[in-house]
Amino acid sequence: MKPLLSVIAFNREKETEITIRSLYQTGAMDEAEVWVVDNNSSDGTADMLMGLVAEGIIKDRQTTLMMQNMGCPKALNWVLAKRRPGQHFIKVDNDVRFLTPGWVGKMTKFLADYPTAAMVSPWYSELEDSNQGRLIARHGTWDRYWPVVGHCCIHSGELLDQVGFFDVLVFDHLYGFEDLLMCHRAGYLGYICAVMREVKCEMIQRHNSLDVGRKAGQTEGRREHIDRLRPLYEKRIGQVKRGNYYTDSEGKTT
């Protein structure tokens, strides 16, 4: 069974096109069930995506243009709802260039070879920055990390069968913490997070997202958004520690 793969886009027209073309060039379109969701971009991203459909790079029926920005976690869950039991899921941000041909198959095989690994990332140079996770141990061609930041991450079907969906911390949760919370849920269930050094990608956009200020017309900047969500993130970690791992398709816990 092919993994389910999602690219959630909001603006970043140029970066999104590079991401999707690199998926095509490295064989991911054949090795995965690829869904592209545009979260009502205000630049030319939607038109660019329709151009890629016309080229045959992405499939029309698996390319969705939302009428509003529902935020990344909700969009991820919209795609994740299509997952079949046992099916792996790959989260891809829209600012990643893939460099390794056949990387989807390599990561899928890694999950089969190492069943204790539930979340696996390719290697990228920013991993040398401690803000991108902490190296726990080296094992041959792969490293154990904590956490795995979700620029690109394959989640095992075994993990998702147990934990469900990504957490939506508040109704207007646009970005932040959904990948970290998934790492915590995996960790408390006894799984590990890993980075494959033989699978490489690069970040097209290099900046600290928290340093991006408020744009014209916005009532809240990125740092303010993250700061508002942080107490809810910490509360959810407390729930995970008490054994509440499951999140439903709306991003809610019981």
mmCIF file of C-alpha atoms in Angstrom:
data_model
loop_
_atom_site.group_PDB
_atom_site.id
_atom_site.type_symbol
_atom_site.label_atom_id
_atom_site.label_comp_id
_atom_site.label_asym_id
_atom_site.label_seq_id
_atom_site.Cartn_x
_atom_site.Cartn_y
_atom_site.Cartn_z
ATOM 1 C CA MET A 1 0.000 0.000 0.000
ATOM 2 C CA LYS A 2 1.422 3.359 -1.036
ATOM 3 C CA PRO A 3 1.835 6.003 1.681
ATOM 4 C CA LEU A 4 -0.555 8.940 1.712
ATOM 5 C CA LEU A 5 1.348 12.210 1.153
ATOM 6 C CA SER A 6 0.095 15.752 1.697
ATOM 7 C CA VAL A 7 1.432 19.145 0.684
ATOM 8 C CA ILE A 8 -0.427 21.973 2.428
ATOM 9 C CA ALA A 9 0.147 25.319 0.714
ATOM 10 C CA PHE A 10 -0.551 28.871 1.767
ATOM 11 C CA ASN A 11 1.123 31.447 -0.457
ATOM 12 C CA ARG A 12 4.856 30.874 -1.174
ATOM 13 C CA GLU A 13 4.029 30.334 -4.853
ATOM 14 C CA LYS A 14 7.643 29.901 -5.945
ATOM 15 C CA GLU A 15 8.606 27.613 -3.051
ATOM 16 C CA THR A 16 5.458 25.518 -3.469
ATOM 17 C CA GLU A 17 6.202 24.942 -7.151
ATOM 18 C CA ILE A 18 9.790 23.917 -6.369
ATOM 19 C CA THR A 19 8.519 21.500 -3.715
ATOM 20 C CA ILE A 20 5.997 19.838 -6.004
ATOM 21 C CA ARG A 21 8.331 19.624 -8.987
ATOM 22 C CA SER A 22 10.968 18.011 -6.778
ATOM 23 C CA LEU A 23 8.391 15.440 -5.662
ATOM 24 C CA TYR A 24 7.791 14.666 -9.322
ATOM 25 C CA GLN A 25 11.487 14.548 -10.201
ATOM 26 C CA THR A 26 12.369 12.169 -7.351
ATOM 27 C CA GLY A 27 9.558 9.713 -8.105
ATOM 28 C CA ALA A 28 7.279 10.525 -5.174
ATOM 29 C CA MET A 29 4.238 10.932 -7.438
ATOM 30 C CA ASP A 30 4.535 7.249 -8.381
ATOM 31 C CA GLU A 31 5.501 5.953 -4.940
ATOM 32 C CA ALA A 32 2.861 7.795 -2.890
ATOM 33 C CA GLU A 33 -0.767 8.883 -3.063
ATOM 34 C CA VAL A 34 -0.164 12.635 -3.274
ATOM 35 C CA TRP A 35 -2.739 15.247 -2.236
ATOM 36 C CA VAL A 36 -2.137 18.985 -2.579
ATOM 37 C CA VAL A 37 -4.298 21.423 -0.601
ATOM 38 C CA ASP A 38 -4.175 25.179 -1.101
ATOM 39 C CA ASN A 39 -5.423 27.066 1.965
ATOM 40 C CA ASN A 40 -6.943 29.976 0.006
ATOM 41 C CA SER A 41 -3.622 31.579 -0.928
ATOM 42 C CA SER A 42 -3.671 35.299 -1.667
ATOM 43 C CA ASP A 43 -0.829 35.191 -4.208
ATOM 44 C CA GLY A 44 -0.636 33.193 -7.443
ATOM 45 C CA THR A 45 -0.298 29.771 -5.809
ATOM 46 C CA ALA A 46 -3.737 28.482 -6.821
ATOM 47 C CA ASP A 47 -3.210 29.374 -10.489
ATOM 48 C CA MET A 48 0.255 27.830 -10.391
ATOM 49 C CA LEU A 49 -1.209 24.584 -9.031
ATOM 50 C CA MET A 50 -3.765 24.478 -11.833
ATOM 51 C CA GLY A 51 -0.860 24.913 -14.239
ATOM 52 C CA LEU A 52 0.845 21.875 -12.702
ATOM 53 C CA VAL A 53 -2.394 19.929 -13.127
ATOM 54 C CA ALA A 54 -2.451 20.912 -16.808
ATOM 55 C CA GLU A 55 1.159 19.699 -17.137
ATOM 56 C CA GLY A 56 0.261 16.367 -15.578
ATOM 57 C CA ILE A 57 2.585 16.932 -12.613
ATOM 58 C CA ILE A 58 -0.241 16.591 -10.081
ATOM 59 C CA LYS A 59 -3.699 15.049 -10.407
ATOM 60 C CA ASP A 60 -6.770 17.251 -10.669
ATOM 61 C CA ARG A 61 -8.887 15.055 -8.397
ATOM 62 C CA GLN A 62 -6.166 15.157 -5.730
ATOM 63 C CA THR A 63 -5.638 18.930 -5.843
ATOM 64 C CA THR A 64 -8.019 20.949 -3.683
ATOM 65 C CA LEU A 65 -8.399 24.730 -3.502
ATOM 66 C CA MET A 66 -10.011 25.691 -0.194
ATOM 67 C CA MET A 67 -12.348 28.687 -0.016
ATOM 68 C CA GLN A 68 -10.796 29.835 3.259
ATOM 69 C CA ASN A 69 -7.588 29.349 5.216
ATOM 70 C CA MET A 70 -8.506 26.599 7.646
ATOM 71 C CA GLY A 71 -4.953 26.403 9.005
ATOM 72 C CA CYS A 72 -2.344 23.706 8.556
ATOM 73 C CA PRO A 73 -3.517 21.188 11.212
ATOM 74 C CA LYS A 74 -7.110 21.118 9.932
ATOM 75 C CA ALA A 75 -5.927 20.794 6.338
ATOM 76 C CA LEU A 76 -3.628 17.929 7.337
ATOM 77 C CA ASN A 77 -6.549 16.192 9.019
ATOM 78 C CA TRP A 78 -8.700 16.730 5.922
ATOM 79 C CA VAL A 79 -6.162 14.695 3.947
ATOM 80 C CA LEU A 80 -5.495 12.266 6.795
ATOM 81 C CA ALA A 81 -9.200 11.349 6.843
ATOM 82 C CA LYS A 82 -8.561 9.597 3.515
ATOM 83 C CA ARG A 83 -5.968 7.298 5.111
ATOM 84 C CA ARG A 84 -6.708 3.588 5.209
ATOM 85 C CA PRO A 85 -5.892 1.440 8.275
ATOM 86 C CA GLY A 86 -2.181 0.705 8.383
ATOM 87 C CA GLN A 87 -1.345 3.272 5.699
ATOM 88 C CA HIS A 88 1.687 5.482 6.345
ATOM 89 C CA PHE A 89 1.297 9.259 6.066
ATOM 90 C CA ILE A 90 3.906 11.761 4.846
ATOM 91 C CA LYS A 91 3.622 15.412 5.825
ATOM 92 C CA VAL A 92 5.465 17.762 3.454
ATOM 93 C CA ASP A 93 5.759 21.521 3.980
ATOM 94 C CA ASN A 94 5.589 23.757 0.912
ATOM 95 C CA ASP A 95 9.181 24.986 1.157
ATOM 96 C CA VAL A 96 11.177 21.756 0.787
ATOM 97 C CA ARG A 97 13.247 20.559 -2.179
ATOM 98 C CA PHE A 98 13.790 16.795 -2.332
ATOM 99 C CA LEU A 99 17.196 15.618 -3.549
ATOM 100 C CA THR A 100 17.167 11.810 -3.296
ATOM 101 C CA PRO A 101 15.480 9.755 -6.043
ATOM 102 C CA GLY A 102 13.205 7.057 -4.650
ATOM 103 C CA TRP A 103 13.136 8.617 -1.194
ATOM 104 C CA VAL A 104 9.552 7.560 -0.466
ATOM 105 C CA GLY A 105 10.393 3.892 -0.968
ATOM 106 C CA LYS A 106 13.542 4.222 1.130
ATOM 107 C CA MET A 107 11.599 5.740 4.039
ATOM 108 C CA THR A 108 8.830 3.167 3.755
ATOM 109 C CA LYS A 109 11.406 0.376 3.880
ATOM 110 C CA PHE A 110 13.010 1.986 6.936
ATOM 111 C CA LEU A 111 9.702 1.761 8.808
ATOM 112 C CA ALA A 112 9.483 -1.918 7.898
ATOM 113 C CA ASP A 113 13.070 -2.567 8.997
ATOM 114 C CA TYR A 114 12.759 -0.584 12.257
ATOM 115 C CA PRO A 115 9.237 -1.084 13.652
ATOM 116 C CA THR A 116 10.043 0.936 16.782
ATOM 117 C CA ALA A 117 10.443 4.042 14.584
ATOM 118 C CA ALA A 118 7.162 5.884 14.141
ATOM 119 C CA MET A 119 8.265 9.266 12.745
ATOM 120 C CA VAL A 120 11.128 9.556 10.269
ATOM 121 C CA SER A 121 12.594 12.612 8.553
ATOM 122 C CA PRO A 122 15.088 13.082 5.716
ATOM 123 C CA TRP A 123 18.397 14.752 6.508
ATOM 124 C CA TYR A 124 18.760 18.504 5.873
ATOM 125 C CA SER A 125 21.540 20.880 6.849
ATOM 126 C CA GLU A 126 19.438 22.779 9.399
ATOM 127 C CA LEU A 127 19.535 19.698 11.627
ATOM 128 C CA GLU A 128 22.910 20.988 12.744
ATOM 129 C CA ASP A 129 20.959 23.784 14.456
ATOM 130 C CA SER A 130 19.796 22.677 17.910
ATOM 131 C CA ASN A 131 16.455 24.418 17.300
ATOM 132 C CA GLN A 132 15.635 21.638 14.830
ATOM 133 C CA GLY A 133 15.860 18.824 17.358
ATOM 134 C CA ARG A 134 18.435 17.084 19.534
ATOM 135 C CA LEU A 135 20.651 14.238 18.353
ATOM 136 C CA ILE A 136 20.173 11.301 20.717
ATOM 137 C CA ALA A 137 22.317 8.620 19.073
ATOM 138 C CA ARG A 138 23.877 7.585 15.770
ATOM 139 C CA HIS A 139 23.036 4.189 14.251
ATOM 140 C CA GLY A 140 24.830 3.445 10.982
ATOM 141 C CA THR A 141 23.029 5.392 8.242
ATOM 142 C CA TRP A 142 20.434 6.938 10.523
ATOM 143 C CA ASP A 143 20.236 9.046 13.658
ATOM 144 C CA ARG A 144 17.824 9.070 16.537
ATOM 145 C CA TYR A 145 16.489 12.573 17.163
ATOM 146 C CA TRP A 146 14.101 14.248 19.561
ATOM 147 C CA PRO A 147 11.917 15.734 18.330
ATOM 148 C CA VAL A 148 11.595 15.463 14.556
ATOM 149 C CA VAL A 149 10.460 18.839 13.219
ATOM 150 C CA GLY A 150 7.827 18.308 10.564
ATOM 151 C CA HIS A 151 9.252 19.931 7.402
ATOM 152 C CA CYS A 152 8.981 16.441 5.956
ATOM 153 C CA CYS A 153 8.098 13.447 8.069
ATOM 154 C CA ILE A 154 6.688 10.003 7.433
ATOM 155 C CA HIS A 155 4.364 8.762 10.181
ATOM 156 C CA SER A 156 3.895 5.022 10.497
ATOM 157 C CA GLY A 157 0.452 3.588 9.944
ATOM 158 C CA GLU A 158 0.842 1.690 13.212
ATOM 159 C CA LEU A 159 1.264 4.961 15.111
ATOM 160 C CA LEU A 160 -1.636 6.704 13.390
ATOM 161 C CA ASP A 161 -3.960 3.746 13.940
ATOM 162 C CA GLN A 162 -3.465 4.426 17.656
ATOM 163 C CA VAL A 163 -3.356 8.226 17.870
ATOM 164 C CA GLY A 164 -5.699 9.295 15.070
ATOM 165 C CA PHE A 165 -5.155 12.818 13.801
ATOM 166 C CA PHE A 166 -3.181 16.010 14.382
ATOM 167 C CA ASP A 167 -4.130 18.231 17.312
ATOM 168 C CA VAL A 168 -6.020 21.455 16.584
ATOM 169 C CA LEU A 169 -5.427 23.514 19.706
ATOM 170 C CA VAL A 170 -7.905 26.315 19.001
ATOM 171 C CA PHE A 171 -10.459 27.054 16.258
ATOM 172 C CA ASP A 172 -8.065 29.423 14.448
ATOM 173 C CA HIS A 173 -4.955 27.258 14.841
ATOM 174 C CA LEU A 174 -2.982 28.212 11.713
ATOM 175 C CA TYR A 175 0.406 26.583 12.388
ATOM 176 C CA GLY A 176 2.724 25.405 15.115
ATOM 177 C CA PHE A 177 2.993 22.516 17.575
ATOM 178 C CA GLU A 178 1.089 19.852 15.623
ATOM 179 C CA ASP A 179 4.349 18.086 14.699
ATOM 180 C CA LEU A 180 5.813 18.400 18.199
ATOM 181 C CA LEU A 181 2.667 17.008 19.786
ATOM 182 C CA MET A 182 2.742 14.046 17.426
ATOM 183 C CA CYS A 183 6.329 13.385 18.573
ATOM 184 C CA HIS A 184 5.218 13.424 22.208
ATOM 185 C CA ARG A 185 2.352 11.048 21.492
ATOM 186 C CA ALA A 186 4.710 8.683 19.675
ATOM 187 C CA GLY A 187 7.300 8.898 22.448
ATOM 188 C CA TYR A 188 4.902 8.119 25.271
ATOM 189 C CA LEU A 189 3.680 5.102 23.302
ATOM 190 C CA GLY A 190 7.255 3.808 23.210
ATOM 191 C CA TYR A 191 8.213 4.730 19.642
ATOM 192 C CA ILE A 192 11.288 6.646 18.505
ATOM 193 C CA CYS A 193 11.869 9.483 16.023
ATOM 194 C CA ALA A 194 14.631 9.136 13.437
ATOM 195 C CA VAL A 195 16.484 10.951 10.657
ATOM 196 C CA MET A 196 17.716 9.030 7.599
ATOM 197 C CA ARG A 197 21.060 10.401 6.458
ATOM 198 C CA GLU A 198 20.817 8.656 3.068
ATOM 199 C CA VAL A 199 17.628 10.580 2.227
ATOM 200 C CA LYS A 200 18.306 14.271 1.715
ATOM 201 C CA CYS A 201 16.264 17.402 1.215
ATOM 202 C CA GLU A 202 16.868 21.112 1.615
ATOM 203 C CA MET A 203 14.869 23.953 3.073
ATOM 204 C CA ILE A 204 14.152 26.516 0.359
ATOM 205 C CA GLN A 205 13.214 29.201 2.865
ATOM 206 C CA ARG A 206 15.792 29.767 5.601
ATOM 207 C CA HIS A 207 14.553 31.878 8.469
ATOM 208 C CA ASN A 208 13.370 31.604 12.021
ATOM 209 C CA SER A 209 9.619 31.697 11.532
ATOM 210 C CA LEU A 210 9.109 33.240 14.951
ATOM 211 C CA ASP A 211 11.057 36.305 13.833
ATOM 212 C CA VAL A 212 8.650 37.058 10.994
ATOM 213 C CA GLY A 213 6.610 40.048 12.078
ATOM 214 C CA ARG A 214 2.990 40.969 11.543
ATOM 215 C CA LYS A 215 2.063 41.688 7.940
ATOM 216 C CA ALA A 216 -0.291 44.383 6.705
ATOM 217 C CA GLY A 217 -3.886 43.537 7.566
ATOM 218 C CA GLN A 218 -2.977 40.872 10.114
ATOM 219 C CA THR A 219 -4.184 41.159 13.683
ATOM 220 C CA GLU A 220 -1.591 38.658 14.915
ATOM 221 C CA GLY A 221 1.995 37.954 13.873
ATOM 222 C CA ARG A 222 3.629 34.533 13.854
ATOM 223 C CA ARG A 223 5.319 34.986 17.216
ATOM 224 C CA GLU A 224 2.074 36.203 18.769
ATOM 225 C CA HIS A 225 0.219 33.213 17.314
ATOM 226 C CA ILE A 226 2.755 30.759 18.726
ATOM 227 C CA ASP A 227 2.777 32.503 22.109
ATOM 228 C CA ARG A 228 -1.030 32.311 22.275
ATOM 229 C CA LEU A 229 -0.998 28.586 21.516
ATOM 230 C CA ARG A 230 1.861 27.636 23.833
ATOM 231 C CA PRO A 231 -0.227 27.201 27.035
ATOM 232 C CA LEU A 232 -2.636 24.951 25.108
ATOM 233 C CA TYR A 233 0.318 22.962 23.771
ATOM 234 C CA GLU A 234 1.653 22.461 27.295
ATOM 235 C CA LYS A 235 -1.806 21.438 28.512
ATOM 236 C CA ARG A 236 -2.058 18.848 25.736
ATOM 237 C CA ILE A 237 1.356 17.413 26.687
ATOM 238 C CA GLY A 238 -0.019 16.933 30.188
ATOM 239 C CA GLN A 239 -2.938 14.968 28.749
ATOM 240 C CA VAL A 240 -0.542 12.804 26.742
ATOM 241 C CA LYS A 241 1.505 12.065 29.870
ATOM 242 C CA ARG A 242 -1.715 10.846 31.507
ATOM 243 C CA GLY A 243 -2.343 8.437 28.614
ATOM 244 C CA ASN A 244 -4.709 10.485 26.455
ATOM 245 C CA TYR A 245 -3.094 9.875 23.062
ATOM 246 C CA TYR A 246 -6.054 9.914 20.684
ATOM 247 C CA THR A 247 -7.186 12.921 18.650
ATOM 248 C CA ASP A 248 -10.288 12.771 16.440
ATOM 249 C CA SER A 249 -10.658 13.987 12.852
ATOM 250 C CA GLU A 250 -11.605 17.483 14.049
ATOM 251 C CA GLY A 251 -8.372 17.721 16.033
ATOM 252 C CA LYS A 252 -10.111 17.317 19.387
ATOM 253 C CA THR A 253 -9.346 15.059 22.317
ATOM 254 C CA THR A 254 -11.836 13.321 24.574
#
